[in-house]
PDB file of C-alpha atoms and ligand atoms in Angstrom:
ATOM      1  CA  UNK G 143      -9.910 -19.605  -0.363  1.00 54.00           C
ATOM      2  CA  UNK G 144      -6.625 -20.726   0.444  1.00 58.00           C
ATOM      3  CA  UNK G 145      -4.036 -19.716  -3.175  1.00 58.00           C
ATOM      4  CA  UNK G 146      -1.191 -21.875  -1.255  1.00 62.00           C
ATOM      5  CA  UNK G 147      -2.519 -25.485  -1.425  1.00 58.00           C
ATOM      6  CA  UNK G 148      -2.186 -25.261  -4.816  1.00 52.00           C
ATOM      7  CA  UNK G 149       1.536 -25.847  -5.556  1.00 62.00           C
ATOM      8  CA  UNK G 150       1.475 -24.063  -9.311  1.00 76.00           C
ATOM      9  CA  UNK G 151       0.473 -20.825  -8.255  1.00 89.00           C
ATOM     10  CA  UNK G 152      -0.235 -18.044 -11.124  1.00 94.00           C
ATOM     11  CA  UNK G 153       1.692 -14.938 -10.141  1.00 97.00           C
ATOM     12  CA  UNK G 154      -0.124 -11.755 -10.159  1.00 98.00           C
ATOM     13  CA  UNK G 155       1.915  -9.183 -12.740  1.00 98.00           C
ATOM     14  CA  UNK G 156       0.754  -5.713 -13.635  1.00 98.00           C
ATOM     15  CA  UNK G 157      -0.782  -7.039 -17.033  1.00 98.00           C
ATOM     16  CA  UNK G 158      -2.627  -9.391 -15.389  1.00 98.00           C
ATOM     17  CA  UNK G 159      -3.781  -6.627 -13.475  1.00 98.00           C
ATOM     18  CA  UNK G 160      -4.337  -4.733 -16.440  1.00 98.00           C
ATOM     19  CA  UNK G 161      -6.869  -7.697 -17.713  1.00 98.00           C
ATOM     20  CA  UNK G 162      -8.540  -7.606 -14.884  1.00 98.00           C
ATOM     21  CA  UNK G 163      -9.271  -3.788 -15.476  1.00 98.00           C
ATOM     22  CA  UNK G 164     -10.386  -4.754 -18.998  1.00 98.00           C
ATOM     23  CA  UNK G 165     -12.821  -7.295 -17.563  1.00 98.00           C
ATOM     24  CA  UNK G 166     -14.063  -5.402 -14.932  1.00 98.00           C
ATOM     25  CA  UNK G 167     -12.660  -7.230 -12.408  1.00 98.00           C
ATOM     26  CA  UNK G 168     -11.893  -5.301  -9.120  1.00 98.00           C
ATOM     27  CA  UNK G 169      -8.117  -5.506  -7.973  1.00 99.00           C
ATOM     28  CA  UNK G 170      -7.844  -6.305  -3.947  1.00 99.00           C
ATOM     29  CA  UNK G 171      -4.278  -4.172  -2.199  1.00 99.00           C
ATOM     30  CA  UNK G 172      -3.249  -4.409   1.193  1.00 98.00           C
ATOM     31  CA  UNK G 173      -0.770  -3.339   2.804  1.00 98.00           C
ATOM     32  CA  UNK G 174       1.520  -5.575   4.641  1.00 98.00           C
ATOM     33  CA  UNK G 175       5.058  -4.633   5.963  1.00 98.00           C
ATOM     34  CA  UNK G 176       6.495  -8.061   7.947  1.00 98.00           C
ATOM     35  CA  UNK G 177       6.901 -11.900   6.612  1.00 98.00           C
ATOM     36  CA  UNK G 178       3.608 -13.222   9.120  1.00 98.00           C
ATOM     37  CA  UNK G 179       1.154 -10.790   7.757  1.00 98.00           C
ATOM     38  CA  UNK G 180       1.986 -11.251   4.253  1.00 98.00           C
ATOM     39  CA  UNK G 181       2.033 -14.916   4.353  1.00 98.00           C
ATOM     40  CA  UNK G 182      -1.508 -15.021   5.808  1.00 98.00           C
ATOM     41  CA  UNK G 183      -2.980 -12.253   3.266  1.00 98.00           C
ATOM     42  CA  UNK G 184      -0.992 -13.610   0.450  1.00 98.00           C
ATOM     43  CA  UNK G 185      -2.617 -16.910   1.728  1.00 98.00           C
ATOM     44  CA  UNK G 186      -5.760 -15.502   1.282  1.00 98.00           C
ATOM     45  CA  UNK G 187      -5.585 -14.208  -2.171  1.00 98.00           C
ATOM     46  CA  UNK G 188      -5.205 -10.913  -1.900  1.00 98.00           C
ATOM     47  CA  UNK G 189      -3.981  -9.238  -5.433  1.00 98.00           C
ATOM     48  CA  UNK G 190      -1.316  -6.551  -4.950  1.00 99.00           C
ATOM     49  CA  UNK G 191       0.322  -6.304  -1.520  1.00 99.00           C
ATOM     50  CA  UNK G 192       2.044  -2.645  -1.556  1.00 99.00           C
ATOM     51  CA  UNK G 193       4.821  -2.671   1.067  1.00 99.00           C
ATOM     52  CA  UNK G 194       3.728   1.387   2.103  1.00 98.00           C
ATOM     53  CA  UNK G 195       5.195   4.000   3.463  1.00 98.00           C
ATOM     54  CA  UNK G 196       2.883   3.907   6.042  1.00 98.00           C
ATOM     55  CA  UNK G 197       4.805   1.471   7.742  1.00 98.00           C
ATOM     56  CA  UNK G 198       6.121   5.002   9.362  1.00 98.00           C
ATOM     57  CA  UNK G 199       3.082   5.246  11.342  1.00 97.00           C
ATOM     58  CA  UNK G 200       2.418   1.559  11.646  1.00 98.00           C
ATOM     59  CA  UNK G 201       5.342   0.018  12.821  1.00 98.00           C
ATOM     60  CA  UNK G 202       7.798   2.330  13.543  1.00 98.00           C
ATOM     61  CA  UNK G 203       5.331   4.982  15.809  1.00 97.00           C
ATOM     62  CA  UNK G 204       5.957   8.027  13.467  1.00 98.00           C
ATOM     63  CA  UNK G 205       3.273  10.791  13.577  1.00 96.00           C
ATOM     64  CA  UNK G 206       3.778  10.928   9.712  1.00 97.00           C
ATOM     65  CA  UNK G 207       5.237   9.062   6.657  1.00 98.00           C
ATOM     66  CA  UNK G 208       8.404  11.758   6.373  1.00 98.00           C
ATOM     67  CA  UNK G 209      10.796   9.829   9.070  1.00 98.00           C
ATOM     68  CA  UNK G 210      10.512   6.002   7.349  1.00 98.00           C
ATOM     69  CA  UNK G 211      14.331   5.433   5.149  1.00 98.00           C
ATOM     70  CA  UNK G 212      15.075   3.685   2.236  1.00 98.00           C
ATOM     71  CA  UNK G 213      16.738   1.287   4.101  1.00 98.00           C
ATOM     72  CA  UNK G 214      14.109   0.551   6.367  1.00 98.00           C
ATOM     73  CA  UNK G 215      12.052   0.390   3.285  1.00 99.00           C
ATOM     74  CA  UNK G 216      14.106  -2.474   1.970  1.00 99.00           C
ATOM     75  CA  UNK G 217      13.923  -4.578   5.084  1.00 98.00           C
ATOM     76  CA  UNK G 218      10.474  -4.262   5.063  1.00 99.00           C
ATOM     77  CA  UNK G 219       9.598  -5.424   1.576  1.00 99.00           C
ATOM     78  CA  UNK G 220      12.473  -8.231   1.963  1.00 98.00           C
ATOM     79  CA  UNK G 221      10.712  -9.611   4.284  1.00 98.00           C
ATOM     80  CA  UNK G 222       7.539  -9.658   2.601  1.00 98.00           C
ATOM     81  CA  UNK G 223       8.661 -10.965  -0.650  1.00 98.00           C
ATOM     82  CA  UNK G 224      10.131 -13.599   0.964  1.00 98.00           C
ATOM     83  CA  UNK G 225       6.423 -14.904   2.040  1.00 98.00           C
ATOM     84  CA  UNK G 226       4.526 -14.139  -0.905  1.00 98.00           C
ATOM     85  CA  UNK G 227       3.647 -16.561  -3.761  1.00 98.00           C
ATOM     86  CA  UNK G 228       1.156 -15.025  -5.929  1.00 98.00           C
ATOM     87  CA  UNK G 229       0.162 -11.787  -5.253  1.00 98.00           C
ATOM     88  CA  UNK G 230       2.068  -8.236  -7.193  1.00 98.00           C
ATOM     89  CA  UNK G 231       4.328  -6.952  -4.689  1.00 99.00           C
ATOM     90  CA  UNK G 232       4.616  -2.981  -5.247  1.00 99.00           C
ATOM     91  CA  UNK G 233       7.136  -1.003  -2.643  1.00 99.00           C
ATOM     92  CA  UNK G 234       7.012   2.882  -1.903  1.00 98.00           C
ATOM     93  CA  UNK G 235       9.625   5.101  -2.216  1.00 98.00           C
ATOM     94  CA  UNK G 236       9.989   6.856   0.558  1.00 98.00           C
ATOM     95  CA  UNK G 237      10.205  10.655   1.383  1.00 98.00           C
ATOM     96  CA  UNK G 238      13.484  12.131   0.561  1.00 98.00           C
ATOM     97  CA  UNK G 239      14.790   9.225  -2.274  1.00 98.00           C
ATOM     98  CA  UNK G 240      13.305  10.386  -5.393  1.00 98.00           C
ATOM     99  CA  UNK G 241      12.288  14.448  -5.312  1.00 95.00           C
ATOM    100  CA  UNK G 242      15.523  15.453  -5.448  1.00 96.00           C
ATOM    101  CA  UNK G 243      16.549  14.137  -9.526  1.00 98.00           C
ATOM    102  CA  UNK G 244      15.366  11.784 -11.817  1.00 98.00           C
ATOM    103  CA  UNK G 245      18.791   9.944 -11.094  1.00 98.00           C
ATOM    104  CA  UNK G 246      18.293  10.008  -7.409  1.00 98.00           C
ATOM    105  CA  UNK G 247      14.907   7.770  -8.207  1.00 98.00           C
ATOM    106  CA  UNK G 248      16.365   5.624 -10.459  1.00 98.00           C
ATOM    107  CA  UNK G 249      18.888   4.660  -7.697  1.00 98.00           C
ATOM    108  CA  UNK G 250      16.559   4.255  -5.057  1.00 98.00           C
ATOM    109  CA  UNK G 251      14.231   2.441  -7.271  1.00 98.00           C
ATOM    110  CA  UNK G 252      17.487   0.264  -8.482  1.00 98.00           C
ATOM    111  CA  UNK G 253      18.115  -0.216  -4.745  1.00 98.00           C
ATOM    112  CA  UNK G 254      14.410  -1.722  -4.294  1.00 98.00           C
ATOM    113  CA  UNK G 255      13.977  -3.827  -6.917  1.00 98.00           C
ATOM    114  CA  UNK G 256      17.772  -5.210  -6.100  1.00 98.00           C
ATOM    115  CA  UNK G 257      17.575  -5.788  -2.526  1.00 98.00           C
ATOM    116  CA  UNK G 258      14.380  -6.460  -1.457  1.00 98.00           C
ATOM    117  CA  UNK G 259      12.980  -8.925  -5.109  1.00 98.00           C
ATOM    118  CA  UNK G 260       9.611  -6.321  -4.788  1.00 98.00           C
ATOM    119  CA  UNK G 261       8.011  -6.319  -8.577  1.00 98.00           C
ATOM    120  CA  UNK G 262       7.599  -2.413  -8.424  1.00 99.00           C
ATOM    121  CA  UNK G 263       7.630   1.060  -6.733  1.00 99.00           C
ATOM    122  CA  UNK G 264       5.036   3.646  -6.241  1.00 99.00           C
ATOM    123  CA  UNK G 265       5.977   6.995  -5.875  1.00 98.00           C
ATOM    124  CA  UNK G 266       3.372  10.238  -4.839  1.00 98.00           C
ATOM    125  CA  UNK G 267       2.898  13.143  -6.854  1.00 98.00           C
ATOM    126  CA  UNK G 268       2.324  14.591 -10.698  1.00 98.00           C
ATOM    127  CA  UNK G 269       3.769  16.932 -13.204  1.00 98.00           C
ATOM    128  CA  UNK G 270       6.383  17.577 -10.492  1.00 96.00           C
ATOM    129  CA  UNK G 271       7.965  13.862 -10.862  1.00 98.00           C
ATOM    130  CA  UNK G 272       7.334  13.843 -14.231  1.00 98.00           C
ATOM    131  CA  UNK G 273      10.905  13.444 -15.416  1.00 98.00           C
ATOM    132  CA  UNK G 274      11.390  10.781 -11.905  1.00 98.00           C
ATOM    133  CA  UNK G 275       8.963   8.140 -13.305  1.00 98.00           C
ATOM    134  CA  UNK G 276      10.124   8.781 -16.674  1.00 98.00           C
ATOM    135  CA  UNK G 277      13.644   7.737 -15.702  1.00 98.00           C
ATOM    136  CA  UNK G 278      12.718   4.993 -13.504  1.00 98.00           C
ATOM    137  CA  UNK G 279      10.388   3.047 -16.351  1.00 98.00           C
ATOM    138  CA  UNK G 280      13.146   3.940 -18.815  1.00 98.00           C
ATOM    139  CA  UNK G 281      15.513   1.231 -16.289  1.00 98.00           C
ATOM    140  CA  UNK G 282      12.502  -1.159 -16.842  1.00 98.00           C
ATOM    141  CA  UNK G 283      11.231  -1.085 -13.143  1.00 98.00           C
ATOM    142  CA  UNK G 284       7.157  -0.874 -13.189  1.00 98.00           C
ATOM    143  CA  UNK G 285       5.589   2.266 -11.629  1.00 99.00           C
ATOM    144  CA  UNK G 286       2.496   2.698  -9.262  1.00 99.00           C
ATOM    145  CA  UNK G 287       1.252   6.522  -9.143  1.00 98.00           C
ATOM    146  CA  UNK G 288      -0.182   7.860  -5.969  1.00 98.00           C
ATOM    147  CA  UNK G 289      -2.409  11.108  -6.869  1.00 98.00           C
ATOM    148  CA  UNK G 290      -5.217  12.931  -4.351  1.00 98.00           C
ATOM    149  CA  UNK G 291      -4.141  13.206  -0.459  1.00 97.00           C
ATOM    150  CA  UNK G 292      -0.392  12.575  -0.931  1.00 97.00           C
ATOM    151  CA  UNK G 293       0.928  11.414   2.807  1.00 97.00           C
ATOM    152  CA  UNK G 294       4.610  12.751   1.987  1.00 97.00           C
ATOM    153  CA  UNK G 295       3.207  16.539   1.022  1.00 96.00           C
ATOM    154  CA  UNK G 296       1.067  16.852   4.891  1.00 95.00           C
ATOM    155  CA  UNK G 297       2.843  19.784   5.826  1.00 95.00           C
ATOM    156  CA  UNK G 298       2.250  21.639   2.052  1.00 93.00           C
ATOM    157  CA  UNK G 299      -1.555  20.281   3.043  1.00 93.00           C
ATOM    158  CA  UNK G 300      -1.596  21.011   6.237  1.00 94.00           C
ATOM    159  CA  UNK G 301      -4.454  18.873   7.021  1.00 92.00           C
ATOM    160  CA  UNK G 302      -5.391  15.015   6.068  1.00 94.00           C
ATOM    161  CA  UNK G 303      -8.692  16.089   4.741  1.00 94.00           C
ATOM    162  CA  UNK G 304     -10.396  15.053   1.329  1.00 97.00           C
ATOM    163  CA  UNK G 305      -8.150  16.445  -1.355  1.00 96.00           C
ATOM    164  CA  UNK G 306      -9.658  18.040  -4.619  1.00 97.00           C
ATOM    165  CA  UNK G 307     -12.634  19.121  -4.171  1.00 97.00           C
ATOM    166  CA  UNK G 308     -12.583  22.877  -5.951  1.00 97.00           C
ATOM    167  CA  UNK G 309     -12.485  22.412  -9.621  1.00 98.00           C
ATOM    168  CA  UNK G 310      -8.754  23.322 -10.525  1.00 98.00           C
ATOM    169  CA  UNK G 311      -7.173  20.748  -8.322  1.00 97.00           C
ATOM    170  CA  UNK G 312      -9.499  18.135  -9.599  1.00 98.00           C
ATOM    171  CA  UNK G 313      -8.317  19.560 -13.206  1.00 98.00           C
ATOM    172  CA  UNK G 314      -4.866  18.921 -12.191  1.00 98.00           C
ATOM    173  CA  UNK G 315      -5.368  15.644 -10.733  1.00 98.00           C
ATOM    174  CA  UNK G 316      -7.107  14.686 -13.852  1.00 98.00           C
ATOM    175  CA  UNK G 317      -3.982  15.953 -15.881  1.00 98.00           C
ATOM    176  CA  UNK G 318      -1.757  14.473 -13.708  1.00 98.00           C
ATOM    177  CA  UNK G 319      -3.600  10.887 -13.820  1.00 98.00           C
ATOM    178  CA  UNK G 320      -3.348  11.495 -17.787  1.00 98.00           C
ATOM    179  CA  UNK G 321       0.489  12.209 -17.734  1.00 98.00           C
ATOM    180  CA  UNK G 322       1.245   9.485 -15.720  1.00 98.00           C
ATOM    181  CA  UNK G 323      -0.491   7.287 -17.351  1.00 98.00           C
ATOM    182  CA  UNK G 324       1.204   8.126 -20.909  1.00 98.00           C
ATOM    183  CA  UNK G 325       4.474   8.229 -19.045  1.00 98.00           C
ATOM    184  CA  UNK G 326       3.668   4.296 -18.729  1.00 98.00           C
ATOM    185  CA  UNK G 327       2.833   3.836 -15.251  1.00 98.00           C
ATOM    186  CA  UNK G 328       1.024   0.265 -14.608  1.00 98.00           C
ATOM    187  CA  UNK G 329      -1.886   2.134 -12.086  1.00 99.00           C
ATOM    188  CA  UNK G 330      -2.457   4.725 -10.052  1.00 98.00           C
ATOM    189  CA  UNK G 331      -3.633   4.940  -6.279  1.00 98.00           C
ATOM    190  CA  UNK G 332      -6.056   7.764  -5.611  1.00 98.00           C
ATOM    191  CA  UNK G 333      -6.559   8.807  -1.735  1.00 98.00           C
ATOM    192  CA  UNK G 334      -9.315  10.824  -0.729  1.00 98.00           C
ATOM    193  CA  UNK G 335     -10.534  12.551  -3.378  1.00 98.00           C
ATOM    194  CA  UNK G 336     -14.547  12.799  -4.013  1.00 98.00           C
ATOM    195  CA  UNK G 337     -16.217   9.317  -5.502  1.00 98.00           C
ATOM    196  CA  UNK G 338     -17.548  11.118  -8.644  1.00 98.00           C
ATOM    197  CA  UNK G 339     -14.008  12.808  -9.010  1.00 98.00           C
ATOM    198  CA  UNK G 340     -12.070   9.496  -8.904  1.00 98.00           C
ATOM    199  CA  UNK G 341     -15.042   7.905 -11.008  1.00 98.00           C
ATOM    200  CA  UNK G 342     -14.140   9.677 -13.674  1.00 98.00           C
ATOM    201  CA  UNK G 343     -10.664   9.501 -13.396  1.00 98.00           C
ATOM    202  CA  UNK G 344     -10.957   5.832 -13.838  1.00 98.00           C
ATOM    203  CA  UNK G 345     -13.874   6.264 -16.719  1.00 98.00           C
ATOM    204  CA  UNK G 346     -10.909   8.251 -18.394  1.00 98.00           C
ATOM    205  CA  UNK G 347      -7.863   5.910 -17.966  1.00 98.00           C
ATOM    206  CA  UNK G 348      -7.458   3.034 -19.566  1.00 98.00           C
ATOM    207  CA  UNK G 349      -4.594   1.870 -16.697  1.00 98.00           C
ATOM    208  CA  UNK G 350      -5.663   0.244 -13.279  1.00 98.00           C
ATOM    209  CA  UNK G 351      -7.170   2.706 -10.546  1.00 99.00           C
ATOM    210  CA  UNK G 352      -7.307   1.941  -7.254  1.00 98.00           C
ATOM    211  CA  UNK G 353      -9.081   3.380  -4.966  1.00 98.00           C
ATOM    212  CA  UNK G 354      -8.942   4.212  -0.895  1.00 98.00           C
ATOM    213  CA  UNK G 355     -11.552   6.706   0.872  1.00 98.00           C
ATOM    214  CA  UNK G 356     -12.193   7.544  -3.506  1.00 98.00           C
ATOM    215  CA  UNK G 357     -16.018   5.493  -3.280  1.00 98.00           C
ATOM    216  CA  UNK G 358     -16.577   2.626  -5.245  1.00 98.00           C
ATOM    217  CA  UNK G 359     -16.416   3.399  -9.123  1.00 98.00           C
ATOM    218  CA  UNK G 360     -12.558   2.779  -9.229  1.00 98.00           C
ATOM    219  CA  UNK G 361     -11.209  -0.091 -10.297  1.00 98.00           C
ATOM    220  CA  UNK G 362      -9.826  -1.304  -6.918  1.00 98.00           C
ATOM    221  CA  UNK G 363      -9.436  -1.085  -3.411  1.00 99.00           C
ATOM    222  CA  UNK G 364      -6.540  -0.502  -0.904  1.00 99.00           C
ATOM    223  CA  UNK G 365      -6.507  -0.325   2.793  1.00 98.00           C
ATOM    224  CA  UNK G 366      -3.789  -0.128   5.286  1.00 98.00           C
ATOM    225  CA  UNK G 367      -3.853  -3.394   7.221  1.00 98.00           C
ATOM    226  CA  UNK G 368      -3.451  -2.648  10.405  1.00 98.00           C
ATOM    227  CA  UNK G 369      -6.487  -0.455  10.320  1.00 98.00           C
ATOM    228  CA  UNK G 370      -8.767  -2.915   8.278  1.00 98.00           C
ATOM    229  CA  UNK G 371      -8.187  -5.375  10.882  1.00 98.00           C
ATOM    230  CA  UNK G 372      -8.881  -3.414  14.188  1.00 98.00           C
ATOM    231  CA  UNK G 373      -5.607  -3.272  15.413  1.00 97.00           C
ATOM    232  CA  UNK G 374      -5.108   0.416  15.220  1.00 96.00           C
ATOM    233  CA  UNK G 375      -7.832   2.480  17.088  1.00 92.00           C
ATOM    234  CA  UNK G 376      -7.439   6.132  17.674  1.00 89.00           C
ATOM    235  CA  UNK G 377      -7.582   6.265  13.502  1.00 91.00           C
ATOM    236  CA  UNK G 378     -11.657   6.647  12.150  1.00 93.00           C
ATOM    237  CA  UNK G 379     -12.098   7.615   8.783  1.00 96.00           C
ATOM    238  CA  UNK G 380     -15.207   7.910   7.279  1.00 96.00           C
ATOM    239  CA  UNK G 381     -13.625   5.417   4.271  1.00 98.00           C
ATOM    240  CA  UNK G 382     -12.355   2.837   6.672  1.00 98.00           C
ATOM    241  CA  UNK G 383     -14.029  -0.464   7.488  1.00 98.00           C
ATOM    242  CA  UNK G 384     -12.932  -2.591  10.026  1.00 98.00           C
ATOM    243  CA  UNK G 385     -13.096  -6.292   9.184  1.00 98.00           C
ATOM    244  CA  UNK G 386     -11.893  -8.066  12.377  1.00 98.00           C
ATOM    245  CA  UNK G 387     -11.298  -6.455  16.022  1.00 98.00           C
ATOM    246  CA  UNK G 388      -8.092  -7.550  16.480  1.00 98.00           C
ATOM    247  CA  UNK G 389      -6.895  -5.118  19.046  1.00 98.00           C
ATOM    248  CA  UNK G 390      -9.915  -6.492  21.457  1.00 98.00           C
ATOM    249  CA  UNK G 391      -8.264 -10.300  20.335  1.00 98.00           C
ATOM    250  CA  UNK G 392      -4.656  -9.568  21.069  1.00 98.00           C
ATOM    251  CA  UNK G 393      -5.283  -7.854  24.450  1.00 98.00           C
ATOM    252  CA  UNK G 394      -8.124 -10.589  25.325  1.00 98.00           C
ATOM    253  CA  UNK G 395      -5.392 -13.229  24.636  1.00 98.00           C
ATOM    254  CA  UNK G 396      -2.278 -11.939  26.562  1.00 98.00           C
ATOM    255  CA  UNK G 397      -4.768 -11.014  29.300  1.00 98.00           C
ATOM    256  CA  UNK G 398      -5.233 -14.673  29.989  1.00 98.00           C
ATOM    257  CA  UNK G 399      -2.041 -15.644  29.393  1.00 98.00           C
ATOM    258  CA  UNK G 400      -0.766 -13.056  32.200  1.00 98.00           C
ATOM    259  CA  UNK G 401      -3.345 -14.561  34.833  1.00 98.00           C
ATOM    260  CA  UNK G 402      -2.272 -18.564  33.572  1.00 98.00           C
ATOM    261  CA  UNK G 403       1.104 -17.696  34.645  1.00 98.00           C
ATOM    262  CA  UNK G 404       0.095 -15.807  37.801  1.00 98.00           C
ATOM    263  CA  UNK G 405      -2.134 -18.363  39.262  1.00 98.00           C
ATOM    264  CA  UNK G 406      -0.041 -21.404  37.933  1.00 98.00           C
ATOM    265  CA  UNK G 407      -2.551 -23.050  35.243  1.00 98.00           C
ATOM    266  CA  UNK G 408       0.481 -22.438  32.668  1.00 98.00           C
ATOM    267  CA  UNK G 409       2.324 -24.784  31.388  1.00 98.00           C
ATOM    268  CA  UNK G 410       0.131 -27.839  32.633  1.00 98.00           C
ATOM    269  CA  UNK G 411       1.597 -31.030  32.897  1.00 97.00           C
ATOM    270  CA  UNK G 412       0.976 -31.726  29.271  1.00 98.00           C
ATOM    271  CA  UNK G 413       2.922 -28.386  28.310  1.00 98.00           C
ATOM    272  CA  UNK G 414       6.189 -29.498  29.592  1.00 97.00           C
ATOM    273  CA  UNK G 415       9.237 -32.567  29.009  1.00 97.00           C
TER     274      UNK G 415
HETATM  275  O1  KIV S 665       1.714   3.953   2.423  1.00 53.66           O
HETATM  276  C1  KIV S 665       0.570   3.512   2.234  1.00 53.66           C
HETATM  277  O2  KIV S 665       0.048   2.681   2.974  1.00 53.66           O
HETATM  278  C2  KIV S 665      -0.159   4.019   1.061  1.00 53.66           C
HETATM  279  C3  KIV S 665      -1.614   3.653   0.959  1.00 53.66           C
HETATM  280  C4  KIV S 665      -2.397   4.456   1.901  1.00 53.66           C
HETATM  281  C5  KIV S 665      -2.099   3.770  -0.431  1.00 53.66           C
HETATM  282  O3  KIV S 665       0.389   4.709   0.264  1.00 53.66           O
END
């Protein structure tokens, strides 16, 4: 399936997603941080494209998500939006630009929607951004939940292990999915928490829920791109599968490029003026 041949191409918004819920439709997210990628998975058909703050680890090298700025944040969904067509594109807020007030998340959620043309934020957390999302919907700008293993919290955590599996931090993840969602928040990402736990979370809400290393009965999928397609390595959840190799396709390529240029076979005659 190629969306882009077709020149009148239906835009993805959060109540389309919202149908799709209603339908039983599963909602496809990747993440995508640069103009290429997003042009080829937008190409593709891919739903909601969330702009993470993974790009910390991803493309900038950090160990965790902490380091990434709003700033860098902006330049990365710029150059996104400016390749996608049709599919929702939803942009974190990073560590550091929303904790401190509900008017500090406003502006960096302002600063988002103004300077990069994403459709919407997601933010991490419950009960303790409460008043944050509240503020930030109030402005009009559409808001993403993140609820289980929150990336930004790894040094409360400690570890990156499944989140909430004794009963009264599943209760609180269930209140917190319930909050948010009567707050007014358009979905809700839950990361690994157990399938039967995020099951019912999604049984319960009547918003979007989508799912990564939170099993199957959610009402969508996310993966981080780079990992889906092979180009990371070192990083093997049990959650993750890889859909292409294309670490092994990359290195196989510049391999032979090296030895063209060493032994003369590039450019050939046709490959020059
Ligand atoms: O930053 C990110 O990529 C995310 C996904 C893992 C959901 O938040």
């Amino acid at each position: 399936m190629s969306v882009h041949k077709n020149q009148d191409v239906k835009k993805i918004t959060t109540h389309q997603l919202q149908e799709m819920k209603n339908r039983g439709e599963k909602i496809s997210m990747l993440t995508a941080y640069d103009y290429s990628m997003a042009r080829i998975i937008d190409g593709a058909g891919i739903d909601v494209i969330l702009v993470g703050d993974s790009a910390s680890n991803v493309m900038a090298g950090n160990e965790t998500t902490l380091p990434i700025t709003l700033d860098q944040m902006i330049y990365h969904a710029s150059s996104v939006v400016k390749a996608v067509r049709r599919a929702l594109v939803v942009v974190d807020i990073p560590f550091g630009y929303y904790q401190g007030s509900s008017g500090e998340a406003l502006r960096s959620s302002i600063r988002i929607m103004k300077e990069s043309g994403g459709h919407a934020v997601k933010l991490e957390g419950g009960s303790e951004v409460k008043d944050s999302v509240l503020r930030i919907l109030s402005a009009g700008v559409p808001v993403m939940g993140h609820l289980g293993l929150t990336p930004q919290s790894i040094y409360k955590f400690g570890t990156y292990t499944v989140r909430a599996r004794e009963e009264q931090e599943a209760n609180k993840l269930m209140e917190d999915a319930l909050m948010l969602q009567e707050c007014g928040c358009f979905a809700l990402v839950l990361e690994k928490i157990p399938a039967e736990l995020a099951t019912r979370v999604a049984r319960n809400l009547h918003i979007p829920v989508i799912g990564i290393g939170a099993g199957s009965g959610v009402d969508g999928q996310v993966l981080v791109m780079q990992d889906m397609l092979g180009i990371t390595q070192e990083f093997k959840p049990r959650f993750l599968r890889r859909y292409a190799d294309l670490n092994a396709v990359v290195s196989g390529a510049v391999k032979q490029y090296i030895r063209d240029i060493k032994d003369g076979g590039f450019p050939s005659a046709d490959e020059q003026y």
